[in-house]
Amino acid sequence: MKFLKVNDFVNPNYFEQPTVVTEKNTNPQQLHPLVDQFSRTISYLRLSITDRCNLRCMYCMPKGAEDKAKHTKTGEILRHTELLSYEEMLKVVRIAVEMGMNKLRLTGGEPLVRKGLLDFIHKLSILKNLEEVRLTTNGVLLADYAEQLLAEGVRQINVSLDTLQPKKFSEITGRDYFGKVWQGLLKARDLGFRIKINVVAMKGVNDEEFIDFARLALNEPFQIRFIEFMPLGEKSSWDKEQFIRAEDIKNIISKTGQLTPFNNKRDEGPARMYELKAPNGQKGTVGFITPISHHFCDQCNRLRLTSEGKLRSCLLNDRETDLKALLRNGASEGMIRESIRQTILNKPKGHTLENDLEKGEKPTCLGQMSQIGG
Ligand code: SAM
Ligand code: SF4
């Protein structure tokens, strides 16, 4: 199988050459530009606003990433000029939306730490045909920005929170900000945001709190979604001993009440959703995101634009298209459109994490989550 290389896109003559396609895709011209060779329609763009963050989650940021200056030198945190500018991001999103993509999530790094985000969201919000802009945040700055986000039309926020214990929060994230996150959650709740809390499930770290999270789902209008811990990033702290399958989490949660599956609305993405009903009649919603035990590659509709301007068609595959090089070398909109199309065409069928794990290998993609955008 032959895949396009990044250099193909930087070569200005590339678009005069015949389209290079994988062997499966015999007649790409007949495909809708957003349909890949496995008949998936790619309609959802996740945009990493920055690789910087005000937390240092042990599974996400490079170890010891304390000193910003030092880390721009060692390449672990990008220099500002290496990040896509808002103008560049807006151009890519506009072209993607014109091609038919209609969902956008802003992530990172921590999107709320980049100056000018609200103005950027405002510009996105007036793009025709783009459904709601959604945000994934660690919640540290949520209380400060919630009202303005609402004013710019954001209605749904995913907040990442792996523990409800302030001390453990500091251990996981390297920062003593549990109170700020909690304050942000309550403020966003009071303003009427739809809120999903993402919990990365880690045996020996937060498994004793799964029940507390389930109770939170019963007591507050927060949807709690447990995410299987993935081995991501060259310096990932991932450890097989910490991995816990969604099925095991579900068994633990079921001690708090009855779990009844319901069909994923379009809205829920890859999460398997359940209604949780406690013996006293209280109800809540919990979900499980199972990239490893039940990977959802056959339904994956995503494309990611990393903070460095690389277009990535699979979170767990390091193959990328260098859109920044195109943008900064004067490529026409047609060329950008074509490279998006080719990236979609070459989206891999799926990943092999579970097999790798079974073979006893430590599977990892080299890309760092804070740059790719989770
Ligand atoms: N800073 C924001 C936040 O924490 O929500 C957005 C970026 S963060 C990379 C996006 C999501 O990826 C978070 O929910 C985080 O918990 C998740 N994540 C990061 N590394 C992960 C890993 N190795 N396995 C599973 N989820 C991970
Ligand atoms: Fe920052 Fe989010 Fe990564 Fe934690 S998971 S270090 S909050 S980008």
mmCIF file of C-alpha atoms and ligand atoms in Angstrom:
data_model
loop_
_atom_site.group_PDB
_atom_site.id
_atom_site.type_symbol
_atom_site.label_atom_id
_atom_site.label_comp_id
_atom_site.label_asym_id
_atom_site.label_seq_id
_atom_site.Cartn_x
_atom_site.Cartn_y
_atom_site.Cartn_z
ATOM 1 C CA MET A 1 0.000 0.000 0.000
ATOM 2 C CA LYS A 2 1.480 3.345 -0.969
ATOM 3 C CA PHE A 3 0.684 6.450 1.031
ATOM 4 C CA LEU A 4 1.367 10.039 0.231
ATOM 5 C CA LYS A 5 4.258 11.613 2.055
ATOM 6 C CA VAL A 6 4.356 15.075 3.566
ATOM 7 C CA ASN A 7 6.833 16.156 0.887
ATOM 8 C CA ASP A 8 4.235 15.472 -1.761
ATOM 9 C CA PHE A 9 2.287 18.360 -0.390
ATOM 10 C CA VAL A 10 5.172 20.750 -0.213
ATOM 11 C CA ASN A 11 6.151 20.132 -3.795
ATOM 12 C CA PRO A 12 4.377 22.820 -5.837
ATOM 13 C CA ASN A 13 4.254 20.503 -8.881
ATOM 14 C CA TYR A 14 2.453 17.833 -6.940
ATOM 15 C CA PHE A 15 -0.995 18.881 -8.013
ATOM 16 C CA GLU A 16 -0.054 18.608 -11.667
ATOM 17 C CA GLN A 17 0.853 14.983 -11.116
ATOM 18 C CA PRO A 18 -1.692 12.189 -11.303
ATOM 19 C CA THR A 19 -3.523 11.539 -8.032
ATOM 20 C CA VAL A 20 -1.688 8.940 -5.971
ATOM 21 C CA VAL A 21 -4.096 6.623 -4.251
ATOM 22 C CA THR A 22 -3.919 3.524 -2.129
ATOM 23 C CA GLU A 23 -4.531 0.243 -3.894
ATOM 24 C CA LYS A 24 -7.995 -0.058 -2.304
ATOM 25 C CA ASN A 25 -9.215 3.193 -3.633
ATOM 26 C CA THR A 26 -9.606 2.434 -7.299
ATOM 27 C CA ASN A 27 -11.675 5.390 -8.314
ATOM 28 C CA PRO A 28 -11.229 8.248 -5.881
ATOM 29 C CA GLN A 29 -12.678 10.822 -8.249
ATOM 30 C CA GLN A 30 -16.087 9.281 -7.744
ATOM 31 C CA LEU A 31 -15.894 9.566 -3.988
ATOM 32 C CA HIS A 32 -17.365 12.463 -2.092
ATOM 33 C CA PRO A 33 -14.396 14.559 -0.913
ATOM 34 C CA LEU A 34 -15.110 13.676 2.691
ATOM 35 C CA VAL A 35 -15.542 9.923 2.200
ATOM 36 C CA ASP A 36 -12.493 7.793 2.820
ATOM 37 C CA GLN A 37 -11.618 4.494 1.190
ATOM 38 C CA PHE A 38 -13.438 2.571 3.924
ATOM 39 C CA SER A 39 -16.683 4.499 3.298
ATOM 40 C CA ARG A 40 -16.437 6.614 6.428
ATOM 41 C CA THR A 41 -17.598 10.217 6.073
ATOM 42 C CA ILE A 42 -15.153 12.509 7.806
ATOM 43 C CA SER A 43 -17.179 15.405 9.139
ATOM 44 C CA TYR A 44 -15.537 16.277 12.423
ATOM 45 C CA LEU A 45 -12.410 18.378 12.902
ATOM 46 C CA ARG A 46 -10.544 18.574 16.198
ATOM 47 C CA LEU A 47 -8.311 21.559 16.411
ATOM 48 C CA SER A 48 -5.418 21.756 18.854
ATOM 49 C CA ILE A 49 -5.213 25.456 19.686
ATOM 50 C CA THR A 50 -1.852 25.198 21.461
ATOM 51 C CA ASP A 51 0.440 22.587 22.936
ATOM 52 C CA ARG A 52 0.895 24.690 26.085
ATOM 53 C CA CYS A 53 -0.931 23.927 29.247
ATOM 54 C CA ASN A 54 -1.350 25.165 32.782
ATOM 55 C CA LEU A 55 -1.349 21.563 34.056
ATOM 56 C CA ARG A 56 1.238 18.807 33.756
ATOM 57 C CA CYS A 57 -0.883 15.661 33.699
ATOM 58 C CA MET A 58 1.421 12.748 34.224
ATOM 59 C CA TYR A 59 0.116 10.853 31.188
ATOM 60 C CA CYS A 60 0.072 13.736 28.767
ATOM 61 C CA MET A 61 2.832 16.310 29.112
ATOM 62 C CA PRO A 62 6.496 15.379 28.820
ATOM 63 C CA LYS A 63 8.014 14.535 32.177
ATOM 64 C CA GLY A 64 9.529 17.550 33.913
ATOM 65 C CA ALA A 65 8.041 20.013 31.444
ATOM 66 C CA GLU A 66 8.313 22.785 33.980
ATOM 67 C CA ASP A 67 10.480 25.368 32.362
ATOM 68 C CA LYS A 68 8.882 26.777 29.238
ATOM 69 C CA ALA A 69 12.118 28.301 27.904
ATOM 70 C CA LYS A 70 14.039 25.082 28.370
ATOM 71 C CA HIS A 71 11.347 23.085 26.695
ATOM 72 C CA THR A 72 11.093 25.237 23.610
ATOM 73 C CA LYS A 73 14.842 24.557 23.219
ATOM 74 C CA THR A 74 14.487 20.818 23.566
ATOM 75 C CA GLY A 75 11.500 20.839 21.255
ATOM 76 C CA GLU A 76 9.063 19.490 23.831
ATOM 77 C CA ILE A 77 6.996 22.660 23.743
ATOM 78 C CA LEU A 78 6.706 24.438 20.430
ATOM 79 C CA ARG A 79 8.023 27.916 19.847
ATOM 80 C CA HIS A 80 5.267 30.427 19.269
ATOM 81 C CA THR A 81 6.170 30.772 15.585
ATOM 82 C CA GLU A 82 5.844 27.005 15.165
ATOM 83 C CA LEU A 83 2.223 27.115 16.262
ATOM 84 C CA LEU A 84 -0.385 27.804 13.629
ATOM 85 C CA SER A 85 -1.636 31.375 13.891
ATOM 86 C CA TYR A 86 -5.379 31.979 14.366
ATOM 87 C CA GLU A 87 -5.545 33.279 10.792
ATOM 88 C CA GLU A 88 -4.035 30.035 9.520
ATOM 89 C CA MET A 89 -6.385 27.926 11.628
ATOM 90 C CA LEU A 90 -9.377 29.945 10.474
ATOM 91 C CA LYS A 91 -8.404 29.443 6.850
ATOM 92 C CA VAL A 92 -8.137 25.665 7.273
ATOM 93 C CA VAL A 93 -11.427 25.462 9.166
ATOM 94 C CA ARG A 94 -13.197 27.605 6.566
ATOM 95 C CA ILE A 95 -11.962 25.382 3.733
ATOM 96 C CA ALA A 96 -12.859 22.215 5.656
ATOM 97 C CA VAL A 97 -16.350 23.591 6.334
ATOM 98 C CA GLU A 98 -16.767 24.520 2.671
ATOM 99 C CA MET A 99 -15.875 20.898 1.875
ATOM 100 C CA GLY A 100 -18.724 19.810 4.150
ATOM 101 C CA MET A 101 -17.165 19.259 7.557
ATOM 102 C CA ASN A 102 -19.609 20.576 10.112
ATOM 103 C CA LYS A 103 -18.378 19.775 13.613
ATOM 104 C CA LEU A 104 -15.489 21.422 15.336
ATOM 105 C CA ARG A 105 -13.911 20.847 18.724
ATOM 106 C CA LEU A 106 -11.245 23.098 20.160
ATOM 107 C CA THR A 107 -8.719 21.267 22.267
ATOM 108 C CA GLY A 108 -5.015 21.293 22.989
ATOM 109 C CA GLY A 109 -2.885 21.557 25.176
ATOM 110 C CA GLU A 110 -5.162 23.797 27.105
ATOM 111 C CA PRO A 111 -7.137 25.955 24.674
ATOM 112 C CA LEU A 112 -8.044 28.567 27.297
ATOM 113 C CA VAL A 113 -4.389 29.516 27.886
ATOM 114 C CA ARG A 114 -3.903 30.876 24.366
ATOM 115 C CA LYS A 115 -4.540 34.606 24.132
ATOM 116 C CA GLY A 116 -7.173 35.657 21.630
ATOM 117 C CA LEU A 117 -9.235 32.457 21.838
ATOM 118 C CA LEU A 118 -12.562 34.246 22.316
ATOM 119 C CA ASP A 119 -12.032 36.415 19.279
ATOM 120 C CA PHE A 120 -11.136 33.294 17.298
ATOM 121 C CA ILE A 121 -14.304 31.534 18.487
ATOM 122 C CA HIS A 122 -16.272 34.581 17.443
ATOM 123 C CA LYS A 123 -14.842 34.336 13.916
ATOM 124 C CA LEU A 124 -15.611 30.621 13.817
ATOM 125 C CA SER A 125 -19.149 31.193 15.017
ATOM 126 C CA ILE A 126 -19.984 33.237 11.952
ATOM 127 C CA LEU A 127 -18.816 30.576 9.495
ATOM 128 C CA LYS A 128 -21.812 29.384 7.557
ATOM 129 C CA ASN A 129 -22.650 25.682 7.879
ATOM 130 C CA LEU A 130 -20.498 25.096 10.935
ATOM 131 C CA GLU A 131 -22.547 23.583 13.726
ATOM 132 C CA GLU A 132 -21.753 24.594 17.267
ATOM 133 C CA VAL A 133 -18.129 25.056 18.332
ATOM 134 C CA ARG A 134 -17.282 22.793 21.257
ATOM 135 C CA LEU A 135 -14.461 22.941 23.714
ATOM 136 C CA THR A 136 -12.391 20.458 25.694
ATOM 137 C CA THR A 137 -10.684 22.040 28.675
ATOM 138 C CA ASN A 138 -9.035 21.108 31.933
ATOM 139 C CA GLY A 139 -11.378 23.623 33.576
ATOM 140 C CA VAL A 140 -8.696 25.634 35.400
ATOM 141 C CA LEU A 141 -9.707 28.885 33.655
ATOM 142 C CA LEU A 142 -13.331 27.959 33.059
ATOM 143 C CA ALA A 143 -14.767 30.174 35.788
ATOM 144 C CA ASP A 144 -12.933 33.152 34.245
ATOM 145 C CA TYR A 145 -14.165 32.496 30.699
ATOM 146 C CA ALA A 146 -17.525 30.732 31.048
ATOM 147 C CA GLU A 147 -19.694 33.827 30.525
ATOM 148 C CA GLN A 148 -17.734 34.984 27.487
ATOM 149 C CA LEU A 149 -17.770 31.490 25.991
ATOM 150 C CA LEU A 150 -21.525 31.437 26.372
ATOM 151 C CA ALA A 151 -21.772 34.845 24.724
ATOM 152 C CA GLU A 152 -19.792 33.490 21.754
ATOM 153 C CA GLY A 153 -22.269 30.660 21.312
ATOM 154 C CA VAL A 154 -20.425 27.773 22.996
ATOM 155 C CA ARG A 155 -23.010 25.512 24.632
ATOM 156 C CA GLN A 156 -21.191 22.289 25.364
ATOM 157 C CA ILE A 157 -17.979 21.856 27.282
ATOM 158 C CA ASN A 158 -15.964 18.748 28.045
ATOM 159 C CA VAL A 159 -13.984 19.082 31.242
ATOM 160 C CA SER A 160 -11.201 16.639 32.038
ATOM 161 C CA LEU A 161 -11.091 15.656 35.669
ATOM 162 C CA ASP A 162 -9.551 12.400 36.858
ATOM 163 C CA THR A 163 -10.092 12.741 40.586
ATOM 164 C CA LEU A 164 -12.410 14.435 43.061
ATOM 165 C CA GLN A 165 -9.697 14.631 45.705
ATOM 166 C CA PRO A 166 -7.649 17.852 45.800
ATOM 167 C CA LYS A 167 -4.447 16.131 46.955
ATOM 168 C CA LYS A 168 -4.635 13.478 44.258
ATOM 169 C CA PHE A 169 -5.460 16.168 41.718
ATOM 170 C CA SER A 170 -2.113 17.813 42.520
ATOM 171 C CA GLU A 171 -0.328 14.478 42.192
ATOM 172 C CA ILE A 172 -1.852 13.720 38.789
ATOM 173 C CA THR A 173 -1.633 17.195 37.303
ATOM 174 C CA GLY A 174 1.362 18.665 39.122
ATOM 175 C CA ARG A 175 -0.702 21.705 40.129
ATOM 176 C CA ASP A 176 -2.854 22.551 43.135
ATOM 177 C CA TYR A 177 -5.864 23.720 41.089
ATOM 178 C CA PHE A 178 -8.671 21.354 42.039
ATOM 179 C CA GLY A 179 -10.630 24.217 43.629
ATOM 180 C CA LYS A 180 -10.425 26.295 40.463
ATOM 181 C CA VAL A 181 -11.658 23.415 38.295
ATOM 182 C CA TRP A 182 -14.533 22.721 40.654
ATOM 183 C CA GLN A 183 -15.480 26.401 40.723
ATOM 184 C CA GLY A 184 -15.390 26.400 36.893
ATOM 185 C CA LEU A 185 -17.646 23.364 36.709
ATOM 186 C CA LEU A 186 -20.211 24.896 39.048
ATOM 187 C CA LYS A 187 -20.190 28.196 37.209
ATOM 188 C CA ALA A 188 -20.619 26.479 33.837
ATOM 189 C CA ARG A 189 -23.426 24.385 35.319
ATOM 190 C CA ASP A 190 -25.184 27.480 36.653
ATOM 191 C CA LEU A 191 -24.903 29.153 33.264
ATOM 192 C CA GLY A 192 -26.619 26.175 31.660
ATOM 193 C CA PHE A 193 -23.772 24.604 29.659
ATOM 194 C CA ARG A 194 -24.099 20.946 28.715
ATOM 195 C CA ILE A 195 -21.170 19.448 30.599
ATOM 196 C CA LYS A 196 -19.331 16.187 30.087
ATOM 197 C CA ILE A 197 -16.619 15.209 32.500
ATOM 198 C CA ASN A 198 -13.859 13.056 31.004
ATOM 199 C CA VAL A 199 -12.134 10.732 33.443
ATOM 200 C CA VAL A 200 -9.047 8.823 32.306
ATOM 201 C CA ALA A 201 -9.359 5.524 34.155
ATOM 202 C CA MET A 202 -6.115 4.394 35.788
ATOM 203 C CA LYS A 203 -5.817 1.370 38.022
ATOM 204 C CA GLY A 204 -4.072 2.204 41.274
ATOM 205 C CA VAL A 205 -4.552 5.914 40.632
ATOM 206 C CA ASN A 206 -8.269 6.710 40.527
ATOM 207 C CA ASP A 207 -10.093 3.361 40.389
ATOM 208 C CA GLU A 208 -11.245 3.770 43.971
ATOM 209 C CA GLU A 209 -13.122 6.881 42.886
ATOM 210 C CA PHE A 210 -15.198 5.423 40.059
ATOM 211 C CA ILE A 211 -18.146 5.088 42.426
ATOM 212 C CA ASP A 212 -17.743 8.706 43.570
ATOM 213 C CA PHE A 213 -17.838 9.792 39.932
ATOM 214 C CA ALA A 214 -20.959 7.696 39.377
ATOM 215 C CA ARG A 215 -22.574 9.434 42.355
ATOM 216 C CA LEU A 216 -21.609 12.765 40.849
ATOM 217 C CA ALA A 217 -23.482 11.755 37.694
ATOM 218 C CA LEU A 218 -26.522 11.072 39.874
ATOM 219 C CA ASN A 219 -26.323 14.305 41.851
ATOM 220 C CA GLU A 220 -25.303 16.827 39.227
ATOM 221 C CA PRO A 221 -26.252 17.406 35.583
ATOM 222 C CA PHE A 222 -22.816 16.204 34.511
ATOM 223 C CA GLN A 223 -22.388 13.343 32.108
ATOM 224 C CA ILE A 224 -19.427 11.291 33.310
ATOM 225 C CA ARG A 225 -17.368 9.543 30.659
ATOM 226 C CA PHE A 226 -14.620 7.108 31.541
ATOM 227 C CA ILE A 227 -11.816 6.910 29.001
ATOM 228 C CA GLU A 228 -9.501 3.925 28.677
ATOM 229 C CA PHE A 229 -5.923 4.954 29.311
ATOM 230 C CA MET A 230 -4.006 4.996 26.009
ATOM 231 C CA PRO A 231 -0.280 4.626 25.440
ATOM 232 C CA LEU A 232 0.408 7.884 23.654
ATOM 233 C CA GLY A 233 3.563 9.884 23.218
ATOM 234 C CA GLU A 234 7.206 8.914 23.125
ATOM 235 C CA LYS A 235 7.622 9.744 26.802
ATOM 236 C CA SER A 236 4.279 8.367 27.840
ATOM 237 C CA SER A 237 3.944 7.272 31.440
ATOM 238 C CA TRP A 238 1.543 4.553 30.293
ATOM 239 C CA ASP A 239 1.881 1.281 32.122
ATOM 240 C CA LYS A 240 0.040 -1.943 31.399
ATOM 241 C CA GLU A 241 -0.556 -2.402 35.114
ATOM 242 C CA GLN A 242 -2.525 0.852 35.181
ATOM 243 C CA PHE A 243 -4.746 -0.051 32.265
ATOM 244 C CA ILE A 244 -8.320 -0.934 33.128
ATOM 245 C CA ARG A 245 -10.902 -2.031 30.598
ATOM 246 C CA ALA A 246 -14.241 -0.264 30.335
ATOM 247 C CA GLU A 247 -16.018 -3.536 31.107
ATOM 248 C CA ASP A 248 -14.311 -3.658 34.510
ATOM 249 C CA ILE A 249 -15.194 -0.020 35.200
ATOM 250 C CA LYS A 250 -18.788 -0.783 34.301
ATOM 251 C CA ASN A 251 -18.879 -3.642 36.801
ATOM 252 C CA ILE A 252 -17.652 -1.321 39.533
ATOM 253 C CA ILE A 253 -20.149 1.413 38.620
ATOM 254 C CA SER A 254 -23.048 -1.012 38.577
ATOM 255 C CA LYS A 255 -22.760 -1.220 42.372
ATOM 256 C CA THR A 256 -24.328 2.236 42.526
ATOM 257 C CA GLY A 257 -27.342 1.433 40.390
ATOM 258 C CA GLN A 258 -28.732 -0.150 37.280
ATOM 259 C CA LEU A 259 -26.999 0.596 34.000
ATOM 260 C CA THR A 260 -29.204 0.628 30.922
ATOM 261 C CA PRO A 261 -27.592 1.228 27.542
ATOM 262 C CA PHE A 262 -29.153 3.731 25.242
ATOM 263 C CA ASN A 263 -28.456 4.402 21.603
ATOM 264 C CA ASN A 264 -25.762 6.926 21.069
ATOM 265 C CA LYS A 265 -27.234 10.096 19.752
ATOM 266 C CA ARG A 266 -25.048 11.595 17.052
ATOM 267 C CA ASP A 267 -23.867 13.886 19.772
ATOM 268 C CA GLU A 268 -22.123 11.264 21.858
ATOM 269 C CA GLY A 269 -19.368 10.370 19.418
ATOM 270 C CA PRO A 270 -17.598 7.149 20.250
ATOM 271 C CA ALA A 271 -18.840 6.883 23.849
ATOM 272 C CA ARG A 272 -21.069 3.936 24.795
ATOM 273 C CA MET A 273 -23.750 5.599 26.840
ATOM 274 C CA TYR A 274 -25.754 4.276 29.799
ATOM 275 C CA GLU A 275 -28.468 5.584 32.003
ATOM 276 C CA LEU A 276 -27.556 4.995 35.634
ATOM 277 C CA LYS A 277 -30.543 4.541 37.961
ATOM 278 C CA ALA A 278 -29.896 4.403 41.687
ATOM 279 C CA PRO A 279 -32.130 2.350 44.043
ATOM 280 C CA ASN A 280 -33.672 5.631 45.305
ATOM 281 C CA GLY A 281 -34.763 6.521 41.746
ATOM 282 C CA GLN A 282 -32.072 9.139 41.091
ATOM 283 C CA LYS A 283 -30.830 9.083 37.522
ATOM 284 C CA GLY A 284 -27.679 10.104 35.731
ATOM 285 C CA THR A 285 -25.721 9.403 32.577
ATOM 286 C CA VAL A 286 -22.373 7.676 32.296
ATOM 287 C CA GLY A 287 -20.374 6.729 29.230
ATOM 288 C CA PHE A 288 -17.345 4.667 28.328
ATOM 289 C CA ILE A 289 -14.832 5.547 25.680
ATOM 290 C CA THR A 290 -13.037 2.379 24.710
ATOM 291 C CA PRO A 291 -10.254 3.096 22.229
ATOM 292 C CA ILE A 292 -8.504 -0.105 23.243
ATOM 293 C CA SER A 293 -10.993 -2.772 24.287
ATOM 294 C CA HIS A 294 -13.622 -1.986 21.627
ATOM 295 C CA HIS A 295 -12.044 0.321 19.233
ATOM 296 C CA PHE A 296 -14.475 2.356 17.193
ATOM 297 C CA CYS A 297 -12.251 2.868 14.143
ATOM 298 C CA ASP A 298 -14.926 1.664 11.718
ATOM 299 C CA GLN A 299 -17.108 4.621 12.745
ATOM 300 C CA CYS A 300 -14.377 7.192 13.139
ATOM 301 C CA ASN A 301 -15.367 10.459 11.477
ATOM 302 C CA ARG A 302 -12.438 12.560 12.736
ATOM 303 C CA LEU A 303 -9.567 14.521 11.444
ATOM 304 C CA ARG A 304 -7.186 16.392 13.716
ATOM 305 C CA LEU A 305 -5.225 19.534 13.094
ATOM 306 C CA THR A 306 -2.294 19.610 15.500
ATOM 307 C CA SER A 307 -1.057 22.809 17.105
ATOM 308 C CA GLU A 308 1.933 22.580 14.765
ATOM 309 C CA GLY A 309 -0.297 22.576 11.708
ATOM 310 C CA LYS A 310 -0.125 18.884 10.838
ATOM 311 C CA LEU A 311 -3.273 17.233 9.655
ATOM 312 C CA ARG A 312 -3.644 13.840 11.270
ATOM 313 C CA SER A 313 -6.271 11.337 10.271
ATOM 314 C CA CYS A 314 -5.806 8.961 13.221
ATOM 315 C CA LEU A 315 -4.967 9.828 16.813
ATOM 316 C CA LEU A 316 -2.925 6.655 17.142
ATOM 317 C CA ASN A 317 -1.040 6.778 13.876
ATOM 318 C CA ASP A 318 1.836 9.171 13.355
ATOM 319 C CA ARG A 319 1.261 9.693 9.656
ATOM 320 C CA GLU A 320 0.607 13.411 9.127
ATOM 321 C CA THR A 321 0.190 15.963 6.361
ATOM 322 C CA ASP A 322 2.116 19.190 6.786
ATOM 323 C CA LEU A 323 -0.556 21.825 6.177
ATOM 324 C CA LYS A 324 1.541 24.521 7.815
ATOM 325 C CA ALA A 325 4.197 24.103 5.131
ATOM 326 C CA LEU A 326 1.505 24.520 2.503
ATOM 327 C CA LEU A 327 -0.013 27.543 4.219
ATOM 328 C CA ARG A 328 3.360 29.239 4.640
ATOM 329 C CA ASN A 329 4.544 28.496 1.118
ATOM 330 C CA GLY A 330 1.735 30.340 -0.567
ATOM 331 C CA ALA A 331 -0.397 27.323 -1.501
ATOM 332 C CA SER A 332 -3.710 28.107 -3.123
ATOM 333 C CA GLU A 333 -6.974 27.201 -1.415
ATOM 334 C CA GLY A 334 -7.367 24.495 -4.049
ATOM 335 C CA MET A 335 -4.105 22.899 -2.957
ATOM 336 C CA ILE A 336 -5.133 22.989 0.686
ATOM 337 C CA ARG A 337 -8.476 21.476 -0.195
ATOM 338 C CA GLU A 338 -6.746 18.756 -2.174
ATOM 339 C CA SER A 339 -4.352 17.904 0.634
ATOM 340 C CA ILE A 340 -7.286 17.636 3.075
ATOM 341 C CA ARG A 341 -8.965 15.323 0.599
ATOM 342 C CA GLN A 342 -5.855 13.177 0.197
ATOM 343 C CA THR A 343 -5.402 12.954 3.965
ATOM 344 C CA ILE A 344 -8.976 11.731 4.237
ATOM 345 C CA LEU A 345 -8.459 9.220 1.429
ATOM 346 C CA ASN A 346 -5.420 7.835 3.196
ATOM 347 C CA LYS A 347 -7.006 7.598 6.634
ATOM 348 C CA PRO A 348 -5.895 4.231 8.041
ATOM 349 C CA LYS A 349 -8.508 1.557 8.549
ATOM 350 C CA GLY A 350 -7.792 1.357 12.256
ATOM 351 C CA HIS A 351 -5.197 0.838 14.928
ATOM 352 C CA THR A 352 -3.776 -2.341 16.412
ATOM 353 C CA LEU A 353 -3.320 -1.321 20.009
ATOM 354 C CA GLU A 354 -5.118 -4.265 21.536
ATOM 355 C CA ASN A 355 -3.148 -6.793 19.463
ATOM 356 C CA ASP A 356 0.096 -5.072 20.334
ATOM 357 C CA LEU A 357 -0.864 -5.249 23.973
ATOM 358 C CA GLU A 358 -1.727 -8.927 23.740
ATOM 359 C CA LYS A 359 1.651 -9.606 22.169
ATOM 360 C CA GLY A 360 3.180 -8.020 25.239
ATOM 361 C CA GLU A 361 4.531 -5.030 23.351
ATOM 362 C CA LYS A 362 4.218 -1.568 24.792
ATOM 363 C CA PRO A 363 2.336 0.039 21.943
ATOM 364 C CA THR A 364 2.828 3.677 21.455
ATOM 365 C CA CYS A 365 2.487 6.334 18.854
ATOM 366 C CA LEU A 366 5.193 8.916 19.147
ATOM 367 C CA GLY A 367 2.908 11.937 18.872
ATOM 368 C CA GLN A 368 2.406 13.819 22.094
ATOM 369 C CA MET A 369 -1.229 14.225 23.154
ATOM 370 C CA SER A 370 -0.779 17.870 24.152
ATOM 371 C CA GLN A 371 0.316 18.697 20.578
ATOM 372 C CA ILE A 372 -2.044 16.422 18.698
ATOM 373 C CA GLY A 373 -5.103 17.455 20.659
ATOM 374 C CA GLY A 374 -6.980 14.762 22.555
HETATM 375 N N1 SAM B 1 -6.229 20.348 28.213
HETATM 376 C C1 SAM B 1 -7.503 19.914 27.802
HETATM 377 C C2 SAM B 1 -8.024 18.862 28.730
HETATM 378 O O1 SAM B 1 -7.274 18.307 29.519
HETATM 379 O O2 SAM B 1 -9.223 18.590 28.643
HETATM 380 C C3 SAM B 1 -7.600 19.435 26.369
HETATM 381 C C4 SAM B 1 -6.491 18.575 25.866
HETATM 382 S S1 SAM B 1 -6.336 16.987 26.600
HETATM 383 C C5 SAM B 1 -4.976 16.342 25.699
HETATM 384 C C6 SAM B 1 -7.757 16.167 25.942
HETATM 385 C C7 SAM B 1 -8.139 14.891 26.618
HETATM 386 O O3 SAM B 1 -7.184 13.889 26.352
HETATM 387 C C8 SAM B 1 -8.269 14.975 28.121
HETATM 388 O O4 SAM B 1 -9.547 14.504 28.484
HETATM 389 C C9 SAM B 1 -7.217 14.027 28.619
HETATM 390 O O5 SAM B 1 -7.578 13.418 29.817
HETATM 391 C C10 SAM B 1 -7.134 13.047 27.478
HETATM 392 N N2 SAM B 1 -5.897 12.277 27.459
HETATM 393 C C11 SAM B 1 -4.638 12.758 27.436
HETATM 394 N N3 SAM B 1 -3.751 11.742 27.418
HETATM 395 C C12 SAM B 1 -4.483 10.586 27.445
HETATM 396 C C13 SAM B 1 -4.148 9.203 27.443
HETATM 397 N N4 SAM B 1 -2.890 8.792 27.421
HETATM 398 N N5 SAM B 1 -5.156 8.300 27.461
HETATM 399 C C14 SAM B 1 -6.447 8.709 27.478
HETATM 400 N N6 SAM B 1 -6.825 10.006 27.455
HETATM 401 C C15 SAM B 1 -5.850 10.931 27.457
HETATM 402 FE FE1 SF4 B 2 -2.873 19.731 29.931
HETATM 403 FE FE2 SF4 B 2 -5.055 18.468 29.130
HETATM 404 FE FE3 SF4 B 2 -2.635 17.344 28.818
HETATM 405 FE FE4 SF4 B 2 -3.599 17.616 31.238
HETATM 406 S S1 SF4 B 2 -4.497 16.366 29.603
HETATM 407 S S2 SF4 B 2 -1.526 18.154 30.602
HETATM 408 S S3 SF4 B 2 -4.728 19.452 31.106
HETATM 409 S S4 SF4 B 2 -3.362 19.139 27.822
#
